[in-house]
């Protein structure tokens, strides 16, 4: 059996890009005992990081050329829309027989950049942690992609990345992009649309009666969690993944179709459509599946609201009804993707499942959707927001996406710290109680 006793002393690891994820990876590697971790960011940030990380155990290099020339395993942790430019600049300096990976959320442009700009004598094994930098990576999915590499080199990557204590998921880059489109892209769009709708109404949801209770707590915390992060994380996944555009357009169309039936009070057609979609996703084949979320009571503890629970008003849950309608229309079974679940997707699928499996709650949502005038304005704003976000993704303009995102984020920023603290605890509790 081969001995790897000295590997942590001799193998040189390189990280190009010291954003939140790059820095988190570097810290994990050092903490796990890897002695030679070379890092860099943009040249203008060299002095800042040299001072900031002087006692960290990392070797701060001036640029990607310095990292690439000496490192045996290099991870590009840069924005998806910049990957081609960065690899074109530093890729030719890659050490002979080194391994190169990327941490972008969309793999097709990343792999294309690697194949175009890296020397032929370099191995390609990419990766993607399916969570944000503030989530504990232990037990979370970590996709690894053996694109162009020997088994020996792939095994090195697996040993290095074991420092994350994540659950490895082996995929091709095509499978990765299809699954992330099915899971992350539409989930993000729903939460982005909620935030924009609340901002447009100048409304903090935790101050209104229809956003009180377990399911609403997930909506509020996860929407704020997205808006507290960097816009490019979500923009790249939505705009640069061709598969994601189809899912996003369909979700917006499902919102539109259901909303039109609601305002016309076409009960029979609305009810039939909702129930048919629910049967497809949560039908007989899944009757005995253990629920992702345990109970409304469990989620009630994670609240920002000062409104008493007994004063809760019914909600149409249009965002959730449209999600199931979208899955049904595209013939997507969300349970097939649980191997690549993100914390957001698990929570989103969980509250959707909870709504559809609770007959009383689903009937209340259908009745509210059709006949409750109190929430009609909220649903109209959500409809408008989802259309706006879908159009933004369809056009593919990063600057427009950034502006929409940051305008909404600014409205909620005073509550980010508190919400993220509660959100982290929510993810931890749900993961602990349901992780298998």
Short mmCIF file of C-alpha atoms in Angstrom, two decimals:
data_model
loop_
_atom_site.label_atom_id
_atom_site.label_comp_id
_atom_site.label_asym_id
_atom_site.label_seq_id
_atom_site.Cartn_x
_atom_site.Cartn_y
_atom_site.Cartn_z
CA UNK A 1 0.00 0.00 0.00
CA UNK A 2 1.37 3.43 -0.90
CA UNK A 3 2.47 5.69 1.94
CA UNK A 4 1.31 9.29 2.04
CA UNK A 5 3.03 10.16 5.34
CA UNK A 6 5.04 13.03 3.86
CA UNK A 7 2.42 14.27 1.41
CA UNK A 8 1.21 17.09 3.64
CA UNK A 9 4.80 18.27 4.02
CA UNK A 10 5.76 18.15 0.35
CA UNK A 11 2.67 18.61 -1.85
CA UNK A 12 2.20 22.25 -2.81
CA UNK A 13 -1.39 23.47 -3.08
CA UNK A 14 -2.31 26.71 -4.84
CA UNK A 15 -5.43 28.85 -4.66
CA UNK A 16 -5.98 31.62 -7.18
CA UNK A 17 -8.66 33.96 -5.86
CA UNK A 18 -9.15 34.86 -2.20
CA UNK A 19 -12.84 35.63 -2.12
CA UNK A 20 -15.01 34.10 0.59
CA UNK A 21 -14.84 30.53 -0.77
CA UNK A 22 -11.16 30.64 -1.74
CA UNK A 23 -10.18 31.89 1.69
CA UNK A 24 -12.38 29.32 3.41
CA UNK A 25 -10.74 26.52 1.42
CA UNK A 26 -7.23 27.79 2.20
CA UNK A 27 -7.96 28.03 5.93
CA UNK A 28 -9.42 24.53 6.00
CA UNK A 29 -6.36 23.10 4.24
CA UNK A 30 -3.93 24.76 6.64
CA UNK A 31 -5.98 23.67 9.66
CA UNK A 32 -5.93 20.09 8.33
CA UNK A 33 -2.14 20.07 8.29
CA UNK A 34 -1.17 20.91 4.70
CA UNK A 35 2.09 22.80 5.08
CA UNK A 36 2.55 24.34 1.63
CA UNK A 37 -0.53 26.37 0.70
CA UNK A 38 0.21 29.09 -1.86
CA UNK A 39 -2.46 31.76 -2.35
CA UNK A 40 -2.99 34.92 -4.34
CA UNK A 41 -5.67 37.40 -5.30
CA UNK A 42 -5.68 40.27 -7.76
CA UNK A 43 -2.32 42.05 -7.89
CA UNK A 44 -3.68 45.23 -6.30
CA UNK A 45 -4.68 43.20 -3.22
CA UNK A 46 -1.23 41.63 -2.73
CA UNK A 47 -0.02 43.90 0.09
CA UNK A 48 -3.38 43.70 1.89
CA UNK A 49 -3.41 39.91 1.95
CA UNK A 50 0.28 39.67 2.70
CA UNK A 51 -0.37 41.62 5.90
CA UNK A 52 -3.74 40.01 6.68
CA UNK A 53 -2.43 36.43 6.31
CA UNK A 54 1.12 36.89 7.61
CA UNK A 55 0.61 34.48 10.53
CA UNK A 56 -1.90 32.17 8.83
CA UNK A 57 0.44 29.44 7.63
CA UNK A 58 -0.26 30.39 4.00
CA UNK A 59 2.30 31.60 1.48
CA UNK A 60 0.87 34.75 -0.09
CA UNK A 61 2.14 35.07 -3.66
CA UNK A 62 2.15 38.17 -5.85
CA UNK A 63 0.02 36.70 -8.63
CA UNK A 64 -1.29 33.56 -10.32
CA UNK A 65 1.95 33.03 -12.23
CA UNK A 66 3.83 32.56 -8.95
CA UNK A 67 1.16 30.18 -7.64
CA UNK A 68 0.96 28.17 -10.90
CA UNK A 69 4.71 27.69 -11.38
CA UNK A 70 5.24 26.01 -8.02
CA UNK A 71 1.96 24.32 -7.05
CA UNK A 72 1.11 20.65 -7.65
CA UNK A 73 -2.64 21.16 -7.21
CA UNK A 74 -4.18 24.51 -8.18
CA UNK A 75 -7.75 25.67 -7.57
CA UNK A 76 -9.15 28.67 -9.43
CA UNK A 77 -11.66 30.28 -7.10
CA UNK A 78 -12.87 33.15 -9.26
CA UNK A 79 -16.20 34.40 -10.59
CA UNK A 80 -17.71 32.32 -13.38
CA UNK A 81 -17.80 35.21 -15.85
CA UNK A 82 -14.07 35.88 -15.28
CA UNK A 83 -12.77 32.31 -15.44
CA UNK A 84 -11.73 32.42 -19.12
CA UNK A 85 -9.77 35.65 -18.71
CA UNK A 86 -8.00 34.50 -15.53
CA UNK A 87 -7.08 31.04 -16.87
CA UNK A 88 -5.87 32.61 -20.13
CA UNK A 89 -3.51 34.79 -18.11
CA UNK A 90 -2.14 32.28 -15.59
CA UNK A 91 -2.84 28.87 -17.18
CA UNK A 92 0.27 28.79 -19.42
CA UNK A 93 2.46 29.08 -16.29
CA UNK A 94 1.05 25.85 -14.81
CA UNK A 95 3.68 23.43 -13.55
CA UNK A 96 4.22 20.29 -15.65
CA UNK A 97 2.05 17.37 -14.47
CA UNK A 98 0.11 19.57 -12.02
CA UNK A 99 -3.61 19.21 -11.31
CA UNK A 100 -5.95 22.13 -11.98
CA UNK A 101 -9.45 22.60 -10.57
CA UNK A 102 -12.06 25.34 -10.50
CA UNK A 103 -14.64 26.33 -7.94
CA UNK A 104 -17.14 28.07 -10.25
CA UNK A 105 -20.84 27.27 -10.00
CA UNK A 106 -21.12 26.64 -13.77
CA UNK A 107 -18.71 24.07 -15.16
CA UNK A 108 -19.15 24.27 -18.94
CA UNK A 109 -17.33 27.63 -19.37
CA UNK A 110 -14.76 26.59 -16.76
CA UNK A 111 -13.89 23.31 -18.51
CA UNK A 112 -13.84 25.11 -21.86
CA UNK A 113 -11.34 27.64 -20.46
CA UNK A 114 -9.15 24.87 -19.03
CA UNK A 115 -9.08 22.93 -22.29
CA UNK A 116 -8.31 26.09 -24.26
CA UNK A 117 -5.61 27.66 -22.11
CA UNK A 118 -3.91 24.92 -20.05
CA UNK A 119 -0.92 22.94 -21.39
CA UNK A 120 -1.65 19.39 -22.52
CA UNK A 121 0.57 17.95 -19.78
CA UNK A 122 -1.74 19.25 -17.04
CA UNK A 123 -4.50 17.23 -15.32
CA UNK A 124 -8.03 18.61 -14.88
CA UNK A 125 -10.09 17.59 -11.83
CA UNK A 126 -12.70 20.18 -10.96
CA UNK A 127 -14.81 20.64 -7.83
CA UNK A 128 -17.73 22.58 -6.40
CA UNK A 129 -18.86 22.86 -2.79
CA UNK A 130 -22.66 23.11 -2.87
CA UNK A 131 -22.98 25.65 -0.07
CA UNK A 132 -21.89 29.16 0.80
CA UNK A 133 -18.79 30.19 2.77
CA UNK A 134 -20.67 30.71 6.04
CA UNK A 135 -22.07 27.15 6.09
CA UNK A 136 -20.09 24.42 7.86
CA UNK A 137 -18.91 22.17 4.98
CA UNK A 138 -19.04 19.05 7.15
CA UNK A 139 -21.59 16.66 5.66
CA UNK A 140 -22.48 19.00 2.78
CA UNK A 141 -22.16 17.80 -0.86
CA UNK A 142 -18.87 18.45 -2.64
CA UNK A 143 -18.92 17.66 -6.36
CA UNK A 144 -15.69 16.32 -7.87
CA UNK A 145 -15.22 15.99 -11.63
CA UNK A 146 -12.45 13.78 -13.05
CA UNK A 147 -12.37 15.42 -16.46
CA UNK A 148 -8.81 14.79 -17.69
CA UNK A 149 -6.70 13.04 -15.08
CA UNK A 150 -5.16 9.74 -14.07
CA UNK A 151 -6.51 7.85 -11.08
CA UNK A 152 -3.34 8.75 -9.16
CA UNK A 153 -3.95 12.48 -9.65
CA UNK A 154 -7.66 12.17 -8.90
CA UNK A 155 -6.84 10.40 -5.63
CA UNK A 156 -4.54 13.26 -4.64
CA UNK A 157 -7.44 15.69 -5.09
CA UNK A 158 -9.69 13.51 -2.95
CA UNK A 159 -7.12 13.38 -0.15
CA UNK A 160 -6.61 17.15 -0.21
CA UNK A 161 -10.31 17.94 -0.27
CA UNK A 162 -11.04 15.52 2.56
CA UNK A 163 -10.15 18.45 4.82
CA UNK A 164 -13.64 19.80 4.10
CA UNK A 165 -15.27 16.71 5.71
CA UNK A 166 -17.91 16.94 2.99
CA UNK A 167 -19.82 14.19 1.18
CA UNK A 168 -18.14 13.61 -2.19
CA UNK A 169 -20.39 13.42 -5.25
CA UNK A 170 -18.70 12.26 -8.47
CA UNK A 171 -20.23 13.72 -11.65
CA UNK A 172 -19.32 14.83 -15.15
CA UNK A 173 -19.37 18.56 -15.79
CA UNK A 174 -22.50 18.15 -17.94
CA UNK A 175 -24.32 16.33 -15.12
CA UNK A 176 -23.23 19.01 -12.67
CA UNK A 177 -24.65 21.84 -14.75
CA UNK A 178 -27.93 20.05 -15.40
CA UNK A 179 -28.49 19.22 -11.74
CA UNK A 180 -27.55 22.68 -10.47
CA UNK A 181 -29.97 24.16 -13.01
CA UNK A 182 -32.71 21.89 -11.69
CA UNK A 183 -31.96 22.65 -8.05
CA UNK A 184 -30.22 25.95 -7.43
CA UNK A 185 -31.26 28.26 -10.28
CA UNK A 186 -35.03 28.19 -9.72
CA UNK A 187 -34.65 28.12 -5.93
CA UNK A 188 -32.59 31.30 -6.09
CA UNK A 189 -35.07 32.95 -8.45
CA UNK A 190 -37.94 32.30 -6.04
CA UNK A 191 -36.11 33.84 -3.09
CA UNK A 192 -34.82 36.76 -5.18
CA UNK A 193 -38.39 37.46 -6.32
CA UNK A 194 -39.70 37.38 -2.75
CA UNK A 195 -37.08 39.90 -1.67
CA UNK A 196 -37.78 42.22 -4.59
CA UNK A 197 -41.54 42.01 -3.98
CA UNK A 198 -41.11 42.89 -0.29
CA UNK A 199 -38.76 45.74 -1.16
CA UNK A 200 -41.14 47.13 -3.78
CA UNK A 201 -43.89 47.24 -1.15
CA UNK A 202 -41.46 48.74 1.39
CA UNK A 203 -42.44 45.84 3.59
CA UNK A 204 -40.43 43.90 6.15
CA UNK A 205 -42.18 40.50 6.01
CA UNK A 206 -41.60 39.72 9.69
CA UNK A 207 -43.81 42.70 10.57
CA UNK A 208 -46.88 41.45 8.68
CA UNK A 209 -49.36 38.73 9.79
CA UNK A 210 -49.25 36.63 6.62
CA UNK A 211 -45.52 35.99 7.06
CA UNK A 212 -45.67 34.47 10.54
CA UNK A 213 -44.96 30.80 11.20
CA UNK A 214 -42.69 27.92 10.25
CA UNK A 215 -42.80 27.99 6.45
CA UNK A 216 -42.61 31.78 6.41
CA UNK A 217 -39.51 31.70 8.62
CA UNK A 218 -37.70 29.65 5.98
CA UNK A 219 -38.77 32.04 3.21
CA UNK A 220 -37.62 35.13 5.11
CA UNK A 221 -34.28 33.80 6.37
CA UNK A 222 -33.25 32.18 3.11
CA UNK A 223 -34.20 35.24 1.03
CA UNK A 224 -32.14 37.46 3.33
CA UNK A 225 -29.32 34.92 3.30
CA UNK A 226 -29.09 35.17 -0.49
CA UNK A 227 -29.19 38.96 -0.49
CA UNK A 228 -26.46 39.15 2.16
CA UNK A 229 -24.09 37.28 -0.16
CA UNK A 230 -22.33 38.49 -3.30
CA UNK A 231 -24.50 38.97 -6.37
CA UNK A 232 -22.09 37.29 -8.80
CA UNK A 233 -22.52 33.91 -7.07
CA UNK A 234 -26.12 33.75 -8.27
CA UNK A 235 -25.72 35.68 -11.52
CA UNK A 236 -23.11 33.32 -12.93
CA UNK A 237 -25.16 30.23 -12.15
CA UNK A 238 -28.33 31.69 -13.71
CA UNK A 239 -26.94 33.51 -16.75
CA UNK A 240 -24.02 31.29 -17.80
CA UNK A 241 -25.74 27.90 -17.43
CA UNK A 242 -27.90 27.29 -20.52
CA UNK A 243 -29.97 24.66 -18.70
CA UNK A 244 -30.83 27.15 -15.96
CA UNK A 245 -32.51 29.58 -18.34
CA UNK A 246 -35.16 27.02 -19.29
CA UNK A 247 -36.01 26.28 -15.65
CA UNK A 248 -36.12 29.97 -14.75
CA UNK A 249 -38.39 30.86 -17.65
CA UNK A 250 -40.74 28.01 -16.77
CA UNK A 251 -40.92 29.03 -13.11
CA UNK A 252 -41.87 32.58 -14.08
CA UNK A 253 -44.45 31.17 -16.50
CA UNK A 254 -45.91 28.95 -13.77
CA UNK A 255 -46.21 31.98 -11.47
CA UNK A 256 -47.92 33.88 -14.27
CA UNK A 257 -50.34 31.09 -15.20
CA UNK A 258 -51.39 30.47 -11.60
CA UNK A 259 -51.74 34.16 -10.83
CA UNK A 260 -54.05 34.67 -13.82
CA UNK A 261 -56.28 31.85 -12.60
CA UNK A 262 -56.26 33.37 -9.10
CA UNK A 263 -57.39 36.84 -10.11
CA UNK A 264 -60.12 35.34 -12.30
CA UNK A 265 -61.16 33.09 -9.40
CA UNK A 266 -61.22 30.05 -11.67
CA UNK A 267 -61.35 27.64 -8.77
CA UNK A 268 -61.86 24.35 -10.58
CA UNK A 269 -59.05 24.93 -13.07
CA UNK A 270 -56.71 26.31 -10.39
CA UNK A 271 -57.40 23.49 -7.95
CA UNK A 272 -57.01 20.81 -10.64
CA UNK A 273 -53.70 22.23 -11.80
CA UNK A 274 -52.29 22.50 -8.26
CA UNK A 275 -53.43 19.00 -7.25
CA UNK A 276 -52.19 17.40 -10.48
CA UNK A 277 -48.74 18.89 -10.03
CA UNK A 278 -48.68 17.90 -6.37
CA UNK A 279 -49.61 14.32 -7.24
CA UNK A 280 -46.74 14.16 -9.73
CA UNK A 281 -44.12 15.37 -7.22
CA UNK A 282 -45.48 14.04 -3.92
CA UNK A 283 -47.70 11.21 -5.16
CA UNK A 284 -48.11 7.59 -4.22
CA UNK A 285 -44.52 6.66 -4.94
CA UNK A 286 -43.34 8.95 -2.17
CA UNK A 287 -46.06 8.30 0.42
CA UNK A 288 -43.73 6.59 2.84
CA UNK A 289 -40.67 8.80 2.32
CA UNK A 290 -39.52 10.46 5.52
CA UNK A 291 -40.22 14.18 5.39
CA UNK A 292 -37.31 16.52 4.83
CA UNK A 293 -38.61 18.91 7.48
CA UNK A 294 -40.01 17.50 10.65
CA UNK A 295 -42.77 19.92 11.64
CA UNK A 296 -44.08 23.46 11.65
CA UNK A 297 -43.24 23.50 15.36
CA UNK A 298 -39.57 22.91 14.60
CA UNK A 299 -39.47 25.87 12.23
CA UNK A 300 -41.47 28.18 14.50
CA UNK A 301 -38.41 28.74 16.71
CA UNK A 302 -36.54 30.50 13.90
CA UNK A 303 -38.48 33.73 13.71
CA UNK A 304 -37.72 37.43 13.31
CA UNK A 305 -41.40 38.26 13.71
CA UNK A 306 -42.92 40.18 16.60
CA UNK A 307 -46.44 39.29 15.42
CA UNK A 308 -48.02 36.62 17.69
CA UNK A 309 -48.56 33.27 15.97
CA UNK A 310 -52.26 33.32 16.80
CA UNK A 311 -52.61 36.46 14.66
CA UNK A 312 -51.21 34.69 11.62
CA UNK A 313 -53.17 35.28 8.40
CA UNK A 314 -53.51 32.73 5.57
CA UNK A 315 -51.06 32.94 2.69
CA UNK A 316 -51.51 31.75 -0.88
CA UNK A 317 -47.94 30.40 -0.98
CA UNK A 318 -47.86 31.27 -4.68
CA UNK A 319 -44.08 30.84 -4.73
CA UNK A 320 -44.40 27.22 -3.57
CA UNK A 321 -47.41 26.33 -5.72
CA UNK A 322 -45.53 27.66 -8.77
CA UNK A 323 -42.44 25.62 -7.86
CA UNK A 324 -44.39 22.37 -7.92
CA UNK A 325 -46.13 23.43 -11.13
CA UNK A 326 -42.71 24.11 -12.68
CA UNK A 327 -41.35 20.71 -11.60
CA UNK A 328 -44.43 19.03 -13.02
CA UNK A 329 -44.25 20.87 -16.34
CA UNK A 330 -40.55 20.09 -16.80
CA UNK A 331 -40.99 16.54 -15.42
CA UNK A 332 -38.39 17.12 -12.70
CA UNK A 333 -38.40 14.93 -9.60
CA UNK A 334 -36.61 17.00 -6.94
CA UNK A 335 -35.92 13.91 -4.81
CA UNK A 336 -33.63 12.56 -7.51
CA UNK A 337 -31.30 15.50 -6.87
CA UNK A 338 -30.98 15.19 -3.11
CA UNK A 339 -27.48 13.80 -3.60
CA UNK A 340 -26.54 17.31 -4.78
CA UNK A 341 -28.71 19.23 -2.38
CA UNK A 342 -27.65 22.65 -1.19
CA UNK A 343 -28.92 23.83 2.21
CA UNK A 344 -31.25 26.22 0.36
CA UNK A 345 -32.63 23.52 -1.92
CA UNK A 346 -33.20 21.14 0.97
CA UNK A 347 -35.12 23.80 2.91
CA UNK A 348 -37.05 24.93 -0.18
CA UNK A 349 -38.03 21.39 -1.11
CA UNK A 350 -38.82 20.69 2.52
CA UNK A 351 -41.30 23.52 2.99
CA UNK A 352 -42.89 22.75 -0.37
CA UNK A 353 -43.27 19.12 0.65
CA UNK A 354 -44.69 20.17 4.02
CA UNK A 355 -47.32 22.38 2.39
CA UNK A 356 -48.46 19.71 -0.08
CA UNK A 357 -48.55 16.92 2.50
CA UNK A 358 -50.59 18.95 4.96
CA UNK A 359 -54.09 18.80 3.49
CA UNK A 360 -55.49 21.50 5.76
CA UNK A 361 -52.67 23.91 5.01
CA UNK A 362 -52.84 23.27 1.25
CA UNK A 363 -56.61 23.86 1.21
CA UNK A 364 -56.11 27.11 3.13
CA UNK A 365 -53.48 28.21 0.60
CA UNK A 366 -55.76 27.42 -2.36
CA UNK A 367 -58.68 29.26 -0.75
CA UNK A 368 -56.49 32.28 0.06
CA UNK A 369 -55.03 32.32 -3.45
CA UNK A 370 -58.49 32.49 -5.01
CA UNK A 371 -60.49 34.60 -2.59
CA UNK A 372 -58.30 36.51 -0.11
CA UNK A 373 -58.04 40.12 -1.24
CA UNK A 374 -55.72 40.95 1.67
CA UNK A 375 -52.78 39.22 0.00
CA UNK A 376 -53.56 40.02 -3.63
CA UNK A 377 -51.15 42.96 -3.69
CA UNK A 378 -48.34 40.77 -2.33
CA UNK A 379 -48.99 38.13 -4.97
CA UNK A 380 -49.09 40.73 -7.72
CA UNK A 381 -45.71 42.10 -6.67
CA UNK A 382 -44.27 38.58 -6.52
CA UNK A 383 -45.62 37.89 -10.01
CA UNK A 384 -44.02 41.12 -11.30
CA UNK A 385 -40.73 40.41 -9.55
CA UNK A 386 -40.45 36.88 -10.93
CA UNK A 387 -41.13 38.16 -14.44
CA UNK A 388 -38.51 40.86 -14.01
CA UNK A 389 -35.84 38.47 -12.75
CA UNK A 390 -36.58 35.94 -15.49
CA UNK A 391 -36.30 38.65 -18.14
CA UNK A 392 -33.02 39.82 -16.61
CA UNK A 393 -31.59 36.28 -16.87
CA UNK A 394 -32.93 35.85 -20.42
CA UNK A 395 -31.21 39.05 -21.57
CA UNK A 396 -28.02 37.88 -19.87
CA UNK A 397 -26.76 41.26 -18.71
CA UNK A 398 -24.58 40.97 -15.61
CA UNK A 399 -24.73 44.69 -14.82
CA UNK A 400 -28.53 44.68 -14.81
CA UNK A 401 -28.54 41.63 -12.56
CA UNK A 402 -26.09 43.29 -10.19
CA UNK A 403 -28.19 46.47 -9.96
CA UNK A 404 -31.44 44.60 -9.28
CA UNK A 405 -29.72 42.48 -6.66
CA UNK A 406 -27.95 45.30 -4.84
CA UNK A 407 -31.00 47.58 -4.82
CA UNK A 408 -32.96 44.94 -2.94
CA UNK A 409 -30.04 43.96 -0.70
CA UNK A 410 -29.68 47.56 0.48
CA UNK A 411 -33.29 47.59 1.69
CA UNK A 412 -32.71 44.59 3.99
CA UNK A 413 -29.07 45.05 5.01
CA UNK A 414 -29.87 46.24 8.55
CA UNK A 415 -31.25 42.78 9.37
CA UNK A 416 -28.60 40.63 7.65
CA UNK A 417 -26.50 39.92 10.73
CA UNK A 418 -29.41 38.78 12.89
CA UNK A 419 -31.08 36.82 10.11
CA UNK A 420 -27.88 35.04 9.06
CA UNK A 421 -27.22 33.97 12.63
CA UNK A 422 -30.70 32.43 12.86
CA UNK A 423 -30.40 31.03 9.32
CA UNK A 424 -27.16 29.22 10.15
CA UNK A 425 -28.80 27.64 13.18
CA UNK A 426 -31.81 26.63 11.06
CA UNK A 427 -29.57 24.92 8.50
CA UNK A 428 -27.60 23.21 11.26
CA UNK A 429 -30.74 21.88 12.98
CA UNK A 430 -32.37 20.68 9.76
CA UNK A 431 -29.13 19.06 8.55
CA UNK A 432 -28.59 17.33 11.90
CA UNK A 433 -32.15 16.02 12.13
CA UNK A 434 -32.49 14.84 8.55
CA UNK A 435 -29.01 14.03 7.26
CA UNK A 436 -28.52 10.39 6.44
#
